[in-house]
Coordinates of C-alpha atoms and ligand atoms in Angstrom, one line a residue:
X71 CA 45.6 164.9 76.9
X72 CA 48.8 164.5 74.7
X73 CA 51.5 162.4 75.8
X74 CA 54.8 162.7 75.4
X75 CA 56.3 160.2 73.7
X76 CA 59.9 159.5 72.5
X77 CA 61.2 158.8 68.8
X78 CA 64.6 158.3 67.5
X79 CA 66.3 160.0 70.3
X80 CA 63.7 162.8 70.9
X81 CA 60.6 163.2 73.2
X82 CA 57.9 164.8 71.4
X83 CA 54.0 165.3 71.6
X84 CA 52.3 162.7 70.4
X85 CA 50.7 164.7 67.7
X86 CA 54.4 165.5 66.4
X87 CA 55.8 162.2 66.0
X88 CA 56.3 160.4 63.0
X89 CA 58.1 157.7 61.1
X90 CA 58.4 156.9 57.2
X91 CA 56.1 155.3 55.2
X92 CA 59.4 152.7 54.2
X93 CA 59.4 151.7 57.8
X94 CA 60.4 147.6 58.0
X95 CA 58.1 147.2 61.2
X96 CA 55.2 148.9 59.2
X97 CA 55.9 147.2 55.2
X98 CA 57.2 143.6 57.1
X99 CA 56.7 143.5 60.9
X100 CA 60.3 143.4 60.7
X101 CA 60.7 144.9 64.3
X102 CA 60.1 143.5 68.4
X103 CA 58.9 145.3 71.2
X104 CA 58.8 145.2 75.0
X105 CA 55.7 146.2 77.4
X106 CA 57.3 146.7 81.0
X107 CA 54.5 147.3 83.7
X108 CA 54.4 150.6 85.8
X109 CA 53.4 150.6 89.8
X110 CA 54.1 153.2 91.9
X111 CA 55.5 155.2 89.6
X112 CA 58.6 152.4 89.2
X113 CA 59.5 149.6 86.7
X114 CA 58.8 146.5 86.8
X115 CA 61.4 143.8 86.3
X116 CA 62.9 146.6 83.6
X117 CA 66.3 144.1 83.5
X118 CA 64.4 141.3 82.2
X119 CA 62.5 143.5 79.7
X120 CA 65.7 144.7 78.4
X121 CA 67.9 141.0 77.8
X122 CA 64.6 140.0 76.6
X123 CA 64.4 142.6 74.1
X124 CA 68.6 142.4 73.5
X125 CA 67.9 138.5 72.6
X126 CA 64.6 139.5 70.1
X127 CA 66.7 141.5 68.3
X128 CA 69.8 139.2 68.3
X129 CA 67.5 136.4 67.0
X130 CA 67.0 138.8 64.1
X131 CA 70.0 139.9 63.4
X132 CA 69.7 143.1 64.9
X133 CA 71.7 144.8 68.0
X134 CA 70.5 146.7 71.2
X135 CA 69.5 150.8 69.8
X136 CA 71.3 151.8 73.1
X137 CA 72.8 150.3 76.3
X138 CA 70.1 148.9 78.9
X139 CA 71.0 151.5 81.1
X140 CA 70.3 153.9 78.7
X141 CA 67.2 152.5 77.4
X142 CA 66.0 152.8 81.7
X143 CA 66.5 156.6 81.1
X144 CA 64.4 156.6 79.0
X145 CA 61.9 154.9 80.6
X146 CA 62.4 156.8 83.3
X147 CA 61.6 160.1 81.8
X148 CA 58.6 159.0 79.7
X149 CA 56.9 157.9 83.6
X150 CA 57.9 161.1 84.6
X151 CA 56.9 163.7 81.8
X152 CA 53.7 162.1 81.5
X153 CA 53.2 161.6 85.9
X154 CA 52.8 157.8 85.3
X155 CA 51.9 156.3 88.5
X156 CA 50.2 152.8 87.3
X157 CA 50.4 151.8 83.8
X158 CA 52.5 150.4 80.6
X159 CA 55.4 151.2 78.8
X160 CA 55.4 150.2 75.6
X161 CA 58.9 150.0 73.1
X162 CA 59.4 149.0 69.5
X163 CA 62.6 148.5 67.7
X164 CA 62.4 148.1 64.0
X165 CA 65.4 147.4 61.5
X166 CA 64.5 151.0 59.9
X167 CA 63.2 152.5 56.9
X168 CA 64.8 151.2 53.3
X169 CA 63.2 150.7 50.2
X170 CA 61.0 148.1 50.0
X171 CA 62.7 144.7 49.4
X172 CA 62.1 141.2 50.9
X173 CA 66.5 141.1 51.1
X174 CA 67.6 142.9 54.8
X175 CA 68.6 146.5 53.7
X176 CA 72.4 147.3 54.5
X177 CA 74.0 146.6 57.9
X178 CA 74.2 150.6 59.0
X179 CA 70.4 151.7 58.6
X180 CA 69.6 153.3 61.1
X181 CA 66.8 151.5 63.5
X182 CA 63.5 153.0 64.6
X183 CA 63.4 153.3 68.0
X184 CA 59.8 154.2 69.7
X185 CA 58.5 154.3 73.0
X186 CA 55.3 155.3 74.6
X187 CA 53.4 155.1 77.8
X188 CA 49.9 154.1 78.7
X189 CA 48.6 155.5 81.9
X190 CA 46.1 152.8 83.7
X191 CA 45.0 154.2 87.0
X192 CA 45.3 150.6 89.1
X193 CA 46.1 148.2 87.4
X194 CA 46.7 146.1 89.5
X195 CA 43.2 146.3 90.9
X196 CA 41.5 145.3 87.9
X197 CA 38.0 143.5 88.1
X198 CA 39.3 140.4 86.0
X199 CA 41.8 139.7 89.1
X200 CA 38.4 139.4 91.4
X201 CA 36.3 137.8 88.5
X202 CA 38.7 135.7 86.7
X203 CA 38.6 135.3 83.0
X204 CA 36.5 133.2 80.0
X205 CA 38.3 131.7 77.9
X206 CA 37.8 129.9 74.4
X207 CA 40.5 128.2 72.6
X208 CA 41.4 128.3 69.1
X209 CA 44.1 126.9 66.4
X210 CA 47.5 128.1 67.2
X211 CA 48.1 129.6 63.4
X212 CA 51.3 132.3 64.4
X213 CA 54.7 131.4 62.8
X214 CA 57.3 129.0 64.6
X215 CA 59.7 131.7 66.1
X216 CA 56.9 132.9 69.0
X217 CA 59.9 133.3 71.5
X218 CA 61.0 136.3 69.2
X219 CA 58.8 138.9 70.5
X220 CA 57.8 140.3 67.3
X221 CA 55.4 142.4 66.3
X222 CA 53.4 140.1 63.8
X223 CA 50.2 140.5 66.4
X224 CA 47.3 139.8 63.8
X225 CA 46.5 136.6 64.7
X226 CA 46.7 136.9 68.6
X227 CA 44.3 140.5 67.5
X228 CA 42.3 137.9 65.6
X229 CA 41.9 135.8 68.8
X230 CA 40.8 138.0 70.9
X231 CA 37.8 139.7 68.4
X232 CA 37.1 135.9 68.4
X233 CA 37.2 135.6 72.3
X234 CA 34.8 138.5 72.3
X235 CA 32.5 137.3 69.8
X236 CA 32.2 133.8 71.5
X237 CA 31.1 136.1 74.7
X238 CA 34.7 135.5 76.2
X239 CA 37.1 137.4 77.5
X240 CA 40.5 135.9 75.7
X241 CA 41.8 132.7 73.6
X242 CA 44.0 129.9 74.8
X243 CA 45.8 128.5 71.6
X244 CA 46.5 125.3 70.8
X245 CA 48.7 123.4 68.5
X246 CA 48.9 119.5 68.3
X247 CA 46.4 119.5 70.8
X248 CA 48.0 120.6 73.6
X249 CA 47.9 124.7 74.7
X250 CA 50.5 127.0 73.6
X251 CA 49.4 129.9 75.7
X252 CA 46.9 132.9 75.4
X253 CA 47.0 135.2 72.6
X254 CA 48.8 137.9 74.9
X255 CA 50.0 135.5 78.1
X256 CA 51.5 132.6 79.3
X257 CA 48.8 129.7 80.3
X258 CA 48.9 127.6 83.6
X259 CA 47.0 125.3 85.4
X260 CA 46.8 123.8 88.8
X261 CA 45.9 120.1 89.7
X262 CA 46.4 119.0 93.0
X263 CA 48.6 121.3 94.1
X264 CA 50.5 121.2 91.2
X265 CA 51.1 124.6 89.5
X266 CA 51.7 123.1 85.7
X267 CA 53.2 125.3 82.3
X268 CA 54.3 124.8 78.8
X269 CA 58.0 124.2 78.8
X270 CA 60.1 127.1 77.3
X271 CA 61.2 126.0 73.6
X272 CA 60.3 128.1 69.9
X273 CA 56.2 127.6 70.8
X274 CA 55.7 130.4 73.1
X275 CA 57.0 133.6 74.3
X276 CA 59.6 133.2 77.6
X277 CA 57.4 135.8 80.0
X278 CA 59.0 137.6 82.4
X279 CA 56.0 137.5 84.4
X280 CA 56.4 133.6 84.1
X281 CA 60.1 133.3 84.8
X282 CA 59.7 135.3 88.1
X283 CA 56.0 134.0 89.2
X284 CA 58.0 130.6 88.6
X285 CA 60.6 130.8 90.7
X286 CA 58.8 132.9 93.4
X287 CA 56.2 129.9 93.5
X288 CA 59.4 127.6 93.9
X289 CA 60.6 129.6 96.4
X290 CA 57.6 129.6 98.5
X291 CA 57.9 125.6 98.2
X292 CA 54.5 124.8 95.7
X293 CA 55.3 122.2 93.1
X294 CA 55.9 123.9 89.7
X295 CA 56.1 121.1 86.3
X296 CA 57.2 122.5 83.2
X297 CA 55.1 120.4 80.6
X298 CA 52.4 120.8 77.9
X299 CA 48.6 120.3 78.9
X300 CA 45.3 119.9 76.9
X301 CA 42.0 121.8 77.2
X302 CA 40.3 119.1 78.5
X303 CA 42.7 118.4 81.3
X304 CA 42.4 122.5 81.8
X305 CA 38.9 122.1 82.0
X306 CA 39.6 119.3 84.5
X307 CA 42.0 121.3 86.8
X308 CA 41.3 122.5 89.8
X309 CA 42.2 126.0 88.8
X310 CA 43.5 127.4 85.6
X311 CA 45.5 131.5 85.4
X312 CA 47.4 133.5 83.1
X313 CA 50.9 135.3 83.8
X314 CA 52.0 138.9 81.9
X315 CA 53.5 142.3 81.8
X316 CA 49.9 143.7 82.2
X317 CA 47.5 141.3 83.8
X318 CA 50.3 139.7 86.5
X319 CA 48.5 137.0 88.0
X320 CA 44.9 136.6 86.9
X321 CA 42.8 133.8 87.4
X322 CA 41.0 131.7 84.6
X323 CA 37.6 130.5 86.0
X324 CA 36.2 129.2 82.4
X325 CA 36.9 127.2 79.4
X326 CA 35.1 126.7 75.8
X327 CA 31.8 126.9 78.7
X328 CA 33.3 124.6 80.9
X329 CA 33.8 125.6 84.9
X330 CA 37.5 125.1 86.1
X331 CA 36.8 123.8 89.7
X332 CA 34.0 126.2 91.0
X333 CA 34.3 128.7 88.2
X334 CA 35.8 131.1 90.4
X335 CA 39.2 132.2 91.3
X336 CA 41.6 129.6 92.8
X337 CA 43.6 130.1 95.8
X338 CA 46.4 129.2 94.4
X339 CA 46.5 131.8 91.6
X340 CA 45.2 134.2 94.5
X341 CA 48.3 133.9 96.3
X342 CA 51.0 133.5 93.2
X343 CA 49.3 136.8 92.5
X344 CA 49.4 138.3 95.9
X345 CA 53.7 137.4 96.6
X346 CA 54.4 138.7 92.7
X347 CA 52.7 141.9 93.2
X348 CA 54.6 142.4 96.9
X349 CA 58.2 141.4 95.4
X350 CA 58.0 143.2 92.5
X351 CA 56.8 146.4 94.3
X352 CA 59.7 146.0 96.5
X353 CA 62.0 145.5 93.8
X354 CA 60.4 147.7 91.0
X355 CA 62.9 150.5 90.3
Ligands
PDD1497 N1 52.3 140.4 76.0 N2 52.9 135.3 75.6 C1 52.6 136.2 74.6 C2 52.1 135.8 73.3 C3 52.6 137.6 74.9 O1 52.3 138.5 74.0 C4 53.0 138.0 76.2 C5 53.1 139.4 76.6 C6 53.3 137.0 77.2 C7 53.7 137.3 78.6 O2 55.0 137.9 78.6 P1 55.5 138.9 79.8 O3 55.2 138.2 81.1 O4 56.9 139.1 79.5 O5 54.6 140.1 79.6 C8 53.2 135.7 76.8 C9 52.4 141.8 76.3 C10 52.0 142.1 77.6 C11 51.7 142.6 75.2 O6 51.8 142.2 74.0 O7 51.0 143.6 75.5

């Protein structure tokens, strides 16, 4: 069924919408994008999303397409025009189409502003949540800016058809031989009762997911240490999960082969997954 999806100020059928050839986010990657998860029908965490995406395109020299509140409308009528109940929006900002030139084109091109939804009927029931996930890790080969949510997404695409070769179900990367994160989440471990995560800094995207799993975990009084970890002591852990827009909370029960604790979902991860999903229900809007 065709969606409707929204373009440089208008919603059209998918089938209808375009953008030029001369695109920057098609000829450079020059462009970021948000995912915000649907439940219910309601956003999730939009106002994160959005100073996320206001301090992507800052980092680029680029401003906001529209005001936040603005940029919720139109989230708000893409779930409705399409009946979203549980799913993904997804929204791209590029610098706009120019001739083709390394050199920014002129301050004043317009920008290309496209969103689209992705209905998935419960999502937050998915198997992987009951299973857990396998994981392989691999080099870290992205560029140095990951907190600039960009859409340069090869290599984290080239992780995963590795993960899936390897008989797993995503890659953890690493770089100086300690974890980044996974090729499409934040990575996190638990020893003792511990709950331990890379630091924020230029090496990995600042999730949303993370920052509020975080501080709901801190809230609920479990230890939280914000500090780089290595496969092996992953492997070692007692339980190992990742943190996103699309998977939440989701346990990781395996390693390059290796069982973390039992090889199957911690309690831990069970519970960070269980308080995220209630709060942000209750605050999804
Ligand atoms: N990915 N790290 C990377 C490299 C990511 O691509 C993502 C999100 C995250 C988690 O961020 P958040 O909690 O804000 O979703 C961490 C999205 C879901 C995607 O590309 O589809």
């Amino acid at each position: 069924m065709s969606r409707t999806v929204y373009v440089n100020g208008e919603y059209l059928p998918e089938e209808r919408a375009t953008v030029s050839i001369f695109d920057r986010g098609f000829l450079f990657a020059d462009a970021v994008y948000e995912v915000t998860s649907v439940l219910g029908g309601k956003l999730i965490d939009f106002d994160g999303h959005a100073a996320r995406l206001d301090r992507s395109l800052g980092e680029l020299g680029m401003s906001m397409p529209m005001e936040a509140e603005a940029l919720r409308d139109v989230h708000h009528r893409l779930v409705a025009e399409n009946g979203i109940e549980d799913g993904l929006i997804y929204l791209q900002v590029t610098r706009g189409a120019a001739d083709r030139d390394f050199a920014f084109p002129e301050a004043g091109t317009a920008q290309t502003v496209v969103l689209f939804t992705q209905s998935k009927p419960g999502l937050a029931d998915s198997p992987a949540a009951k299973m857990g996930l396998k994981v392989i890790s691999i080099p870290d080969a992205r560029w140095g800016r990951r907190d600039i949510k960009t859409v340069q997404l090869l290599y984290p695409s080239m992780g995963k058809m590795m993960a899936k070769a390897a008989g797993a179900d995503d890659a953890w990367m690493v770089e100086d031989g300690h974890v980044t994160e996974g090729t499409s989440n934040n990575a996190y471990i638990v020893t003792g009762r511990k709950i331990v995560t890379r630091q924020l800094g230029q090496e990995i995207l600042h999730g949303i997911t993370r920052a509020a799993v975080l501080r709901m975990a801190r809230e609920a009084q479990m230890e939280v240490e914000e500090r780089s970890f290595t496969i092996e002591e992953a492997q070692a852990a007692d339980e190992a999960f990742i943190t996103s827009a699309s998977s939440f909370v989701t346990p990781v029960v395996e390693i390059d082969g290796a069982k973390v604790g039992d090889g199957t979902p911690g309690k831990i991860a069970a519970r960070l997954r269980e308080i995220y999903l209630e709060e942000s229900k209750r605050t999804a809007s």
